XYZ file of C-alpha atoms in Angstrom:
582
model
C 51.753 108.374 -12.793
C 54.311 110.845 -11.571
C 51.639 112.655 -9.549
C 50.637 109.400 -7.819
C 54.235 108.601 -6.963
C 54.717 112.112 -5.733
C 51.639 111.887 -3.541
C 52.719 108.516 -2.200
C 56.183 109.848 -1.419
C 54.708 112.839 0.332
C 52.473 110.568 2.390
C 55.399 108.313 3.414
C 57.498 111.336 4.238
C 54.773 112.715 6.405
C 54.462 109.338 8.144
C 58.209 109.152 8.619
C 58.242 112.664 9.885
C 55.476 111.773 12.319
C 57.618 109.051 13.995
C 60.258 111.612 14.946
C 57.824 113.727 16.900
C 58.135 112.919 20.715
C 56.251 114.177 23.715
C 58.438 116.174 26.136
C 58.956 114.291 29.505
C 60.809 117.075 31.280
C 59.191 117.722 34.720
C 57.497 120.976 35.274
C 58.892 123.504 37.756
C 56.135 122.524 40.151
C 57.110 118.836 39.945
C 60.792 119.664 40.471
C 59.967 121.660 43.562
C 57.806 118.813 44.899
C 60.670 116.340 44.412
C 63.039 118.664 46.242
C 60.639 118.964 49.151
C 60.249 115.164 49.252
C 64.018 114.600 49.326
C 64.480 117.274 51.984
C 61.744 115.725 54.125
C 63.331 112.280 53.747
C 66.749 113.599 54.792
C 65.187 115.452 57.692
C 63.419 112.288 58.855
C 66.618 110.235 58.537
C 68.513 112.843 60.549
C 65.771 112.902 63.185
C 65.741 109.089 63.391
C 69.530 109.041 63.688
C 69.462 111.709 66.391
C 66.760 109.801 68.263
C 68.777 106.582 68.107
C 71.905 108.393 69.247
C 69.979 109.970 72.113
C 68.556 106.574 73.082
C 72.031 105.050 72.898
C 73.543 107.882 74.930
C 70.825 107.498 77.562
C 71.399 103.752 77.744
C 75.154 104.174 78.035
C 74.703 106.893 80.651
C 72.411 104.578 82.607
C 74.503 101.419 82.502
C 77.428 101.973 80.149
C 76.101 99.559 77.552
C 74.826 99.557 74.008
C 71.389 97.863 73.839
C 71.614 94.411 72.224
C 75.394 94.608 72.081
C 75.482 90.810 72.199
C 74.000 90.647 68.677
C 75.814 91.210 65.394
C 74.383 93.185 62.468
C 72.459 90.105 61.301
C 70.872 89.498 64.690
C 73.066 86.492 65.515
C 74.016 85.995 69.176
C 77.733 86.593 69.866
C 77.612 85.760 73.595
C 74.964 85.131 76.239
C 74.375 88.441 78.079
C 73.831 88.733 81.822
C 72.380 91.428 84.046
C 73.675 93.209 87.122
C 71.460 92.074 89.993
C 70.793 94.277 93.021
C 72.073 93.200 96.427
C 69.156 93.476 98.837
C 71.318 94.322 101.873
C 72.962 97.206 100.010
C 69.738 99.227 99.771
C 69.971 100.142 103.447
C 73.684 101.036 103.337
C 73.934 102.644 99.924
C 74.078 106.410 99.529
C 72.456 107.364 96.242
C 74.690 110.423 95.812
C 77.905 108.393 95.927
C 79.689 107.340 92.746
C 79.281 103.658 91.940
C 81.850 101.762 89.900
C 81.443 98.410 88.166
C 84.536 96.220 88.453
C 84.870 93.044 86.379
C 87.447 90.272 86.384
C 87.868 87.856 83.493
C 90.452 85.332 82.342
C 89.941 85.750 78.596
C 92.027 82.663 77.594
C 95.266 83.591 75.855
C 95.272 82.447 72.252
C 98.827 81.191 72.741
C 97.579 78.709 75.365
C 94.734 77.220 73.317
C 95.076 73.477 72.696
C 92.486 71.294 71.031
C 93.245 68.493 73.514
C 92.051 70.763 76.320
C 88.870 71.894 74.553
C 87.563 68.921 72.550
C 84.384 69.770 70.691
C 84.847 73.548 70.854
C 83.821 75.429 67.701
C 85.904 78.554 68.336
C 89.530 77.764 69.061
C 91.148 79.672 66.196
C 91.364 83.385 66.874
C 89.438 84.250 63.718
C 86.535 82.232 65.157
C 86.922 83.523 68.734
C 87.701 87.166 68.144
C 84.227 88.474 67.231
C 82.492 87.038 70.297
C 85.480 87.725 72.545
C 85.688 91.374 71.515
C 81.915 91.843 71.851
C 81.937 90.606 75.458
C 85.302 92.207 76.321
C 84.120 95.646 75.193
C 82.394 97.582 77.952
C 80.001 99.170 75.441
C 78.725 95.901 73.975
C 79.574 93.616 76.885
C 78.982 94.064 80.603
C 79.127 97.864 80.926
C 82.105 97.865 83.283
C 84.119 100.864 84.507
C 87.255 99.081 85.758
C 88.418 95.768 84.326
C 90.933 93.211 85.607
C 91.890 90.697 82.922
C 94.198 87.687 82.901
C 95.801 85.629 80.118
C 95.805 88.642 77.831
C 97.640 88.467 74.517
C 96.713 89.914 71.099
C 97.000 93.430 72.491
C 96.821 94.762 68.955
C 93.136 93.749 69.033
C 92.260 94.352 72.687
C 94.157 97.640 72.899
C 92.247 98.978 69.902
C 88.937 97.977 71.511
C 89.820 99.777 74.733
C 90.945 102.920 72.922
C 87.741 102.968 70.876
C 85.621 102.577 74.009
C 87.387 105.434 75.809
C 89.485 103.378 78.241
C 93.068 103.710 79.424
C 94.988 100.645 80.542
C 98.151 99.127 81.963
C 99.366 95.834 80.517
C 102.097 93.778 82.201
C 103.569 90.421 81.260
C 106.279 90.758 83.875
C 108.688 88.512 81.992
C 110.191 89.340 78.622
C 109.332 86.116 76.831
C 106.008 85.359 78.512
C 103.170 84.820 76.038
C 100.436 86.585 77.978
C 99.961 89.047 80.790
C 97.707 90.989 83.139
C 95.603 93.974 82.122
C 93.905 96.648 84.230
C 91.708 99.075 82.278
C 89.597 102.020 83.386
C 87.112 104.491 81.957
C 88.974 107.705 81.094
C 86.045 110.028 81.736
C 85.845 108.702 85.308
C 89.485 108.213 86.272
C 91.561 110.194 83.809
C 94.156 109.330 81.213
C 96.828 107.911 83.518
C 96.918 105.962 86.757
C 97.754 107.887 89.927
C 100.284 105.167 90.734
C 101.057 101.642 89.535
C 103.278 98.784 90.634
C 104.195 95.329 89.358
C 105.599 92.695 91.714
C 107.421 89.453 90.954
C 105.802 86.880 93.230
C 108.832 84.581 92.990
C 111.192 87.229 94.391
C 108.997 88.906 97.027
C 110.040 88.483 100.643
C 107.501 87.311 103.212
C 109.478 88.927 106.039
C 109.231 92.484 107.289
C 111.341 95.057 105.406
C 113.646 95.358 108.430
C 114.357 91.614 108.374
C 116.633 89.640 106.008
C 114.996 88.692 102.708
C 113.055 85.444 102.953
C 111.127 84.470 99.842
C 109.972 81.073 101.218
C 109.353 80.228 97.553
C 108.898 76.543 96.706
C 108.932 76.834 92.931
C 109.733 79.380 90.211
C 106.403 80.300 88.604
C 106.945 83.654 86.824
C 103.616 84.843 88.273
C 103.201 88.555 88.944
C 100.781 90.974 90.554
C 99.665 94.294 89.053
C 98.529 97.179 91.294
C 96.901 100.413 90.089
C 95.605 103.437 92.041
C 92.996 105.524 90.197
C 91.947 109.071 91.084
C 88.319 110.013 90.493
C 87.785 112.945 88.131
C 85.465 115.864 88.763
C 82.598 115.444 86.306
C 81.994 119.193 86.318
C 85.361 120.444 85.097
C 87.362 117.334 84.241
C 90.061 118.001 86.846
C 91.217 115.323 89.274
C 89.597 115.576 92.672
C 91.578 115.593 95.870
C 89.477 112.628 96.941
C 90.997 109.350 95.680
C 88.991 106.879 93.638
C 89.831 103.187 93.868
C 92.821 100.851 94.231
C 92.679 97.694 92.113
C 95.046 94.748 91.843
C 94.915 91.674 89.666
C 96.859 88.435 89.476
C 96.892 84.929 88.054
C 98.184 82.474 90.646
C 100.199 79.337 89.899
C 98.208 76.849 87.877
C 99.400 73.405 89.075
C 96.598 71.853 91.168
C 99.029 69.983 93.449
C 101.070 73.056 94.459
C 98.700 74.389 97.130
C 101.529 75.732 99.301
C 102.865 77.984 96.557
C 99.432 79.473 95.833
C 98.897 80.101 99.558
C 102.284 81.830 99.738
C 101.524 83.930 96.644
C 98.106 85.005 97.920
C 99.591 86.043 101.265
C 102.206 88.194 99.534
C 99.520 89.864 97.432
C 97.450 90.692 100.511
C 100.455 92.204 102.282
C 101.697 94.190 99.298
C 98.208 95.521 98.529
C 97.744 96.600 102.142
C 101.149 98.312 102.113
C 100.525 99.849 98.680
C 97.402 101.580 99.995
C 99.262 102.805 103.096
C 102.068 104.223 100.960
C 99.543 106.271 98.962
C 98.916 108.451 102.013
C 96.272 109.085 104.645
C 93.706 110.373 102.138
C 93.645 106.965 100.418
C 92.933 104.847 103.500
C 89.142 104.920 102.980
C 89.367 104.226 99.249
C 87.985 100.834 98.136
C 90.827 98.373 97.630
C 90.125 95.411 95.333
C 92.082 92.224 94.572
C 90.504 90.370 91.639
C 91.699 87.633 89.347
C 92.158 83.944 88.641
C 93.363 82.350 91.881
C 93.418 78.787 90.508
C 91.907 77.454 93.744
C 88.360 76.644 94.807
C 86.455 77.899 97.872
C 87.261 74.744 99.861
C 91.014 75.295 99.379
C 93.600 76.569 101.837
C 94.202 79.611 99.627
C 90.568 80.735 99.829
C 90.251 80.009 103.554
C 93.422 81.977 104.295
C 92.329 84.923 102.157
C 88.832 85.107 103.639
C 89.900 84.366 107.221
C 87.818 81.211 107.431
C 88.631 78.380 109.832
C 91.028 75.938 108.211
C 89.700 72.443 107.526
C 91.652 69.163 107.622
C 91.718 69.323 103.806
C 93.434 72.738 103.961
C 96.121 71.449 106.310
C 96.662 68.308 104.251
C 97.051 69.988 100.859
C 99.532 72.549 102.188
C 101.530 69.904 104.029
C 101.708 67.632 100.960
C 102.930 70.473 98.740
C 105.483 72.010 101.130
C 108.315 70.710 98.975
C 110.953 72.396 96.817
C 110.975 72.233 93.025
C 114.249 71.905 91.127
C 113.727 75.382 89.648
C 114.546 76.874 93.079
C 117.901 75.091 93.205
C 118.640 76.229 89.663
C 117.810 79.813 90.622
C 120.196 79.626 93.575
C 122.949 78.487 91.241
C 122.375 81.678 89.251
C 122.758 83.816 92.348
C 119.160 83.794 93.523
C 117.763 86.081 90.850
C 114.564 85.709 88.854
C 115.368 85.187 85.203
C 113.825 87.620 82.754
C 111.657 89.766 85.040
C 111.213 93.096 83.274
C 108.619 95.587 84.456
C 107.074 97.942 81.940
C 105.461 95.969 79.127
C 102.465 98.255 78.745
C 103.191 99.266 75.165
C 102.679 96.545 72.583
C 105.878 97.654 70.860
C 107.892 96.473 73.847
C 107.178 92.834 73.045
C 110.539 91.423 72.066
C 111.085 89.735 68.681
C 111.169 85.958 68.669
C 114.764 85.852 67.401
C 117.630 86.857 69.672
C 119.761 89.862 68.753
C 123.345 89.253 67.644
C 125.910 91.338 69.504
C 128.627 93.171 67.534
C 131.837 91.117 67.648
C 134.029 94.194 67.924
C 132.610 95.247 71.279
C 133.540 92.753 73.999
C 131.295 94.412 76.594
C 128.323 94.284 74.254
C 129.061 90.645 73.447
C 129.201 89.742 77.134
C 125.994 91.642 77.872
C 124.176 90.021 74.949
C 125.429 86.565 75.930
C 124.056 87.124 79.427
C 120.670 88.224 78.079
C 120.513 85.286 75.678
C 121.397 82.902 78.512
C 118.590 84.366 80.626
C 116.135 84.030 77.757
C 117.250 80.434 77.154
C 116.685 79.627 80.831
C 113.283 81.309 80.779
C 112.244 79.501 77.598
C 113.399 76.193 79.093
C 111.273 76.882 82.175
C 108.240 77.669 80.011
C 108.784 74.479 78.005
C 108.905 72.388 81.188
C 105.711 74.081 82.382
C 103.990 73.322 79.066
C 105.045 69.673 79.339
C 103.582 69.460 82.840
C 100.340 71.084 81.663
C 100.071 68.584 78.818
C 100.672 65.703 81.229
C 97.817 67.013 83.390
C 95.559 67.351 80.359
C 96.315 63.805 79.242
C 95.322 62.454 82.638
C 98.781 61.806 84.055
C 98.601 60.669 87.673
C 100.672 62.673 90.183
C 103.037 60.818 92.497
C 101.405 60.809 95.933
C 104.774 60.560 97.667
C 106.484 63.514 95.999
C 105.534 66.029 93.338
C 107.410 65.743 90.055
C 110.926 67.250 90.048
C 110.630 68.167 93.731
C 112.593 67.321 96.878
C 111.827 67.518 100.579
C 112.180 70.999 102.052
C 115.057 71.722 104.438
C 115.556 74.345 107.132
C 117.608 76.400 104.682
C 114.620 76.606 102.313
C 112.720 78.453 105.072
C 109.249 77.582 103.803
C 106.334 79.039 105.723
C 104.563 77.035 108.400
C 100.773 77.044 108.521
C 100.877 79.456 111.465
C 103.053 81.795 109.417
C 100.704 81.548 106.441
C 97.842 82.511 108.749
C 99.841 85.488 109.991
C 100.861 86.568 106.483
C 97.212 86.797 105.382
C 96.096 88.743 108.482
C 96.845 92.437 107.884
C 96.032 93.260 111.513
C 99.236 91.456 112.484
C 102.849 92.149 111.520
C 104.532 90.015 108.889
C 106.054 86.674 109.954
C 109.424 87.028 111.670
C 108.838 90.524 113.026
C 110.033 91.187 116.566
C 106.535 91.878 117.908
C 104.729 88.855 116.490
C 105.004 86.552 119.480
C 101.836 85.425 121.188
C 98.160 85.397 120.301
C 97.052 88.703 118.759
C 93.852 88.502 120.768
C 90.157 88.273 120.044
C 88.746 90.650 117.455
C 92.037 91.890 116.038
C 92.209 89.951 112.775
C 91.626 91.548 109.372
C 91.171 89.524 106.203
C 89.775 90.083 102.741
C 86.069 89.836 102.029
C 84.723 88.239 98.846
C 82.116 90.249 96.936
C 80.263 87.093 95.868
C 80.993 85.158 99.061
C 79.423 87.915 101.158
C 76.591 89.074 98.904
C 75.616 86.582 96.167
C 73.214 84.889 98.544
C 71.329 88.196 98.921
C 70.440 88.614 95.253
C 66.722 88.750 94.487
C 64.281 89.113 91.570
C 65.130 86.323 90.890
C 67.314 84.704 93.529
C 70.522 82.900 92.545
C 69.599 79.995 94.806
C 70.875 76.757 93.288
C 73.729 78.503 91.462
C 76.300 78.528 94.275
C 79.491 76.578 94.862
C 77.788 75.017 97.874
C 74.478 74.215 96.131
C 73.411 70.546 96.152
C 72.700 70.832 92.400
C 76.388 71.303 91.572
C 77.440 68.451 89.302
C 80.613 66.755 88.143
C 83.854 68.743 88.212
C 85.994 66.489 86.020
C 84.868 64.508 83.013
C 87.095 61.530 83.904
C 85.911 61.158 87.516
C 85.283 57.380 87.685
C 83.177 57.584 90.837
C 80.711 60.221 89.691
C 77.101 59.437 88.753
C 74.126 61.781 88.216
C 73.013 60.838 91.725
C 76.357 61.808 93.305
C 75.813 64.715 95.737
C 77.941 67.843 95.679
C 81.009 67.087 97.793
C 81.337 70.815 98.560
C 77.838 71.319 99.975
C 77.922 74.094 102.542
C 77.360 77.781 103.076
C 79.584 79.045 100.259
C 77.743 81.424 97.927
C 80.608 81.840 95.495
C 79.435 81.208 91.904
C 78.831 77.570 91.057
C 81.233 77.809 88.114
C 83.712 80.368 86.823
C 85.448 77.973 84.407
C 83.530 75.384 82.399
C 85.461 73.491 79.746
C 84.397 70.144 78.348
C 87.033 68.467 80.558
C 86.616 70.197 83.915
C 84.319 72.699 85.642
C 85.510 74.672 88.681
C 85.258 77.907 90.666
C 88.596 79.728 90.463
C 87.899 83.464 90.008
C 87.103 85.965 92.760
C 86.719 89.651 93.566
C 88.142 90.284 97.041
C 87.971 93.528 99.027
C 90.517 94.741 101.562
C 88.867 95.832 104.828
C 88.813 99.527 105.585
C 91.474 100.797 107.961
C 90.145 100.885 111.533
C 91.964 102.435 114.481
C 90.071 100.947 117.429
C 89.859 97.336 118.569
C 86.058 97.600 118.743
C 85.830 98.690 115.111
C 88.162 95.901 113.983
C 85.954 93.262 115.609
C 83.625 93.427 112.590
C 85.560 94.151 109.361
C 84.170 96.994 107.272
C 84.253 96.467 103.518
C 83.218 98.674 100.602
C 79.477 98.603 99.915
C 78.584 96.218 97.084
C 75.345 97.324 95.410
C 75.143 94.912 92.461
C 76.719 91.686 91.239
C 77.015 90.377 87.696
C 74.951 87.197 87.528
C 76.900 84.074 86.543
C 75.822 81.467 83.994
C 73.965 78.388 85.126
C 75.056 74.882 84.183
C 72.505 74.442 81.391
C 73.849 77.530 79.605
C 77.479 76.414 79.781
C 77.003 72.744 78.844
C 78.720 70.971 77.128
C 81.534 73.467 77.655
C 83.100 76.746 76.578
C 84.633 78.383 74.615
C 81.624 78.082 72.322
C 80.191 80.415 69.702
C 77.151 82.330 70.878
C 77.862 81.578 74.556
C 81.358 82.636 75.656
C 84.676 82.834 73.793
C 86.763 81.892 76.854
C 86.778 78.877 79.147
C 86.328 81.277 82.092
C 83.312 83.532 82.565
C 83.483 87.173 83.620
C 82.477 88.106 87.163
C 81.672 91.607 88.376
C 80.769 93.753 91.376
C 79.333 97.268 91.514
C 81.067 99.061 94.380
C 80.299 102.372 96.036
C 83.221 104.800 96.217
C-alpha cells in the first residue's frame, strides 16, 4: 500500500513539475536585429515624409506666401471661404518679371468691442471665442491670403493679433490715436522683405489737421470731432542676398477709417482730402529717391463709389448727388463748439500706441494729495478722459439710433447748427482743389484761376482701374455697377427682387465689401498716388504703379444671408487686395 501511494505521489509530483516548465519566448538575436531595422526604416520614412511635406510647404509659401488648405482646420472643417489672386490682363504687357511684386491687403476686421447683436441678427460668431479661430486663420498671411503688407482697421485684441503676426514673421505698427479709444489702425509687413522696423512712420489727427498751406494760418475746416486718424508708414526693401537694406526704397502705405455717420458726407470729404495731401507731402519729405516708390492709401472710407468722397479722390466728375450730400452736411456739430471752449485742442490724442502695454487701465489714476502740481496735472488728464469718454458715449448712442432705424432730420443733422463764416468750412471748389495734388492747397497765394487742361493729379483705385480686366474667369456681374447688384438695406420699403441696381454704370469696384444681415455696401478701397511727373505732357495721363493681380471678392450667394458667419468670414467686411510691382 505504501508503494502504491509512493508511486502515486511521484506521478503527481512529476505532473506538477511538468506545469512549471515554460517555453522561452525571448527573441533571437536575428529577430532583434530585424526589429531594429524595421524601426529604423519607419523612422527614416517618417523623416523623409516630413521633409517632403516641409519642402512642399516651403515651395508653396515661396510661390505665393500661403500654406496649402490654410482655410481648413485639423479636422477638415472650413474656417473661411478662400479666394484666389486673379491676373490683370493689361498688366502682362507692362509688367517686368524681374521686378519685386508685393501683395497689399486692406481689411476692416470688426473690433470685438463694437460687436452688437442688434447689428448682426442671426450671426453664429459674435463672441470672440467663436470668431477668433476663423478670424485668425484669414488674418494670418500664411493661412489666409498670402499678403506681404497689410492695412487693417477696427483692430483690438492685439494680444491675439500681435502673436499671429510675430509667429508669421511680420513687423507692425499699431495706432489707436486716442488714449481711450477701443480699437485702432494696424500696418504690418513681412520682415524678410522690408526689415524689422519702418523707415519712417507718422500718425495724424484728422480733427486737428489744417487744410491750408503751412505758410497760412491754421484752418481745420472741421465740422465735427470724430477722433479719426491716419497712419503712414514708409518701408525700405531689403536685399535678399545679404539681408541689408537697399538704397532703393520699397513702398509707402497709409491706412485710415473715415467717419462712420452716413449723413456727414462733408466731413468724410474733408478727411479724405487731408489724407491725400499729407500722403503726397509725406512722400516728398522722404527725399528724391522715394518719388518713384509706390504710394498706397487703403482702408475703410465709409462711402460708396457714387459718393462725393470717392469722386473727389478719383478725380471723377461730380454728380448732382455729390453736390447735394456735401451741401446738406456742411453744418457744424456741437462737439466743435465744445472743443473751442477748451482752447481748440483735440482731447486725448496720443501718438505711439504700438505696444500693447501702452493701453491705459480702465480706472483713472489717483494723484498724490501732497503734490499740488501732480494733482492739477492728474485732474486735467482725468477731465480730458471724461470728455473723450462722453464723446464716445454720444457716438455709440448715435450708432444705436441708426441701427434701430431712427430717421434723420432732413432739415438739420442731430446736434448740429448752420455753419458761419467763422467756421471756415470748405466750399466744393476748395474740396476739389484739396484732392488735386497738382494744385496748391486751398488759400495759397498762387491758387487763383483755372489750373489748365491736363494738370490735375488724383488717386487711382486698384479695383476701379483694373477689376474689369480680370479673366479666367471674368468678374463680370460682381461689380458695384453691375445690374445684378441687389438690395443694400434690409428695411428698404421700395425694394423688390425686380428693382434694378440704382448705381448701374461703369464702376468696377467690388459689388460688396461689407455684407451684414442689415445692410450691404461697398466701402473699402485701395488707392494709389500717381507717380511724380515733371512735365505737363506727362501729367496729362496719370501714371500709377503697375497692378498685376487682384484678390477676387465674394459674390452675393457666398455672403448671404450675411457675415460674420462661421466658415465664411469672421468680419462684416471682406478683405481686398492688390499685387503691385515695386
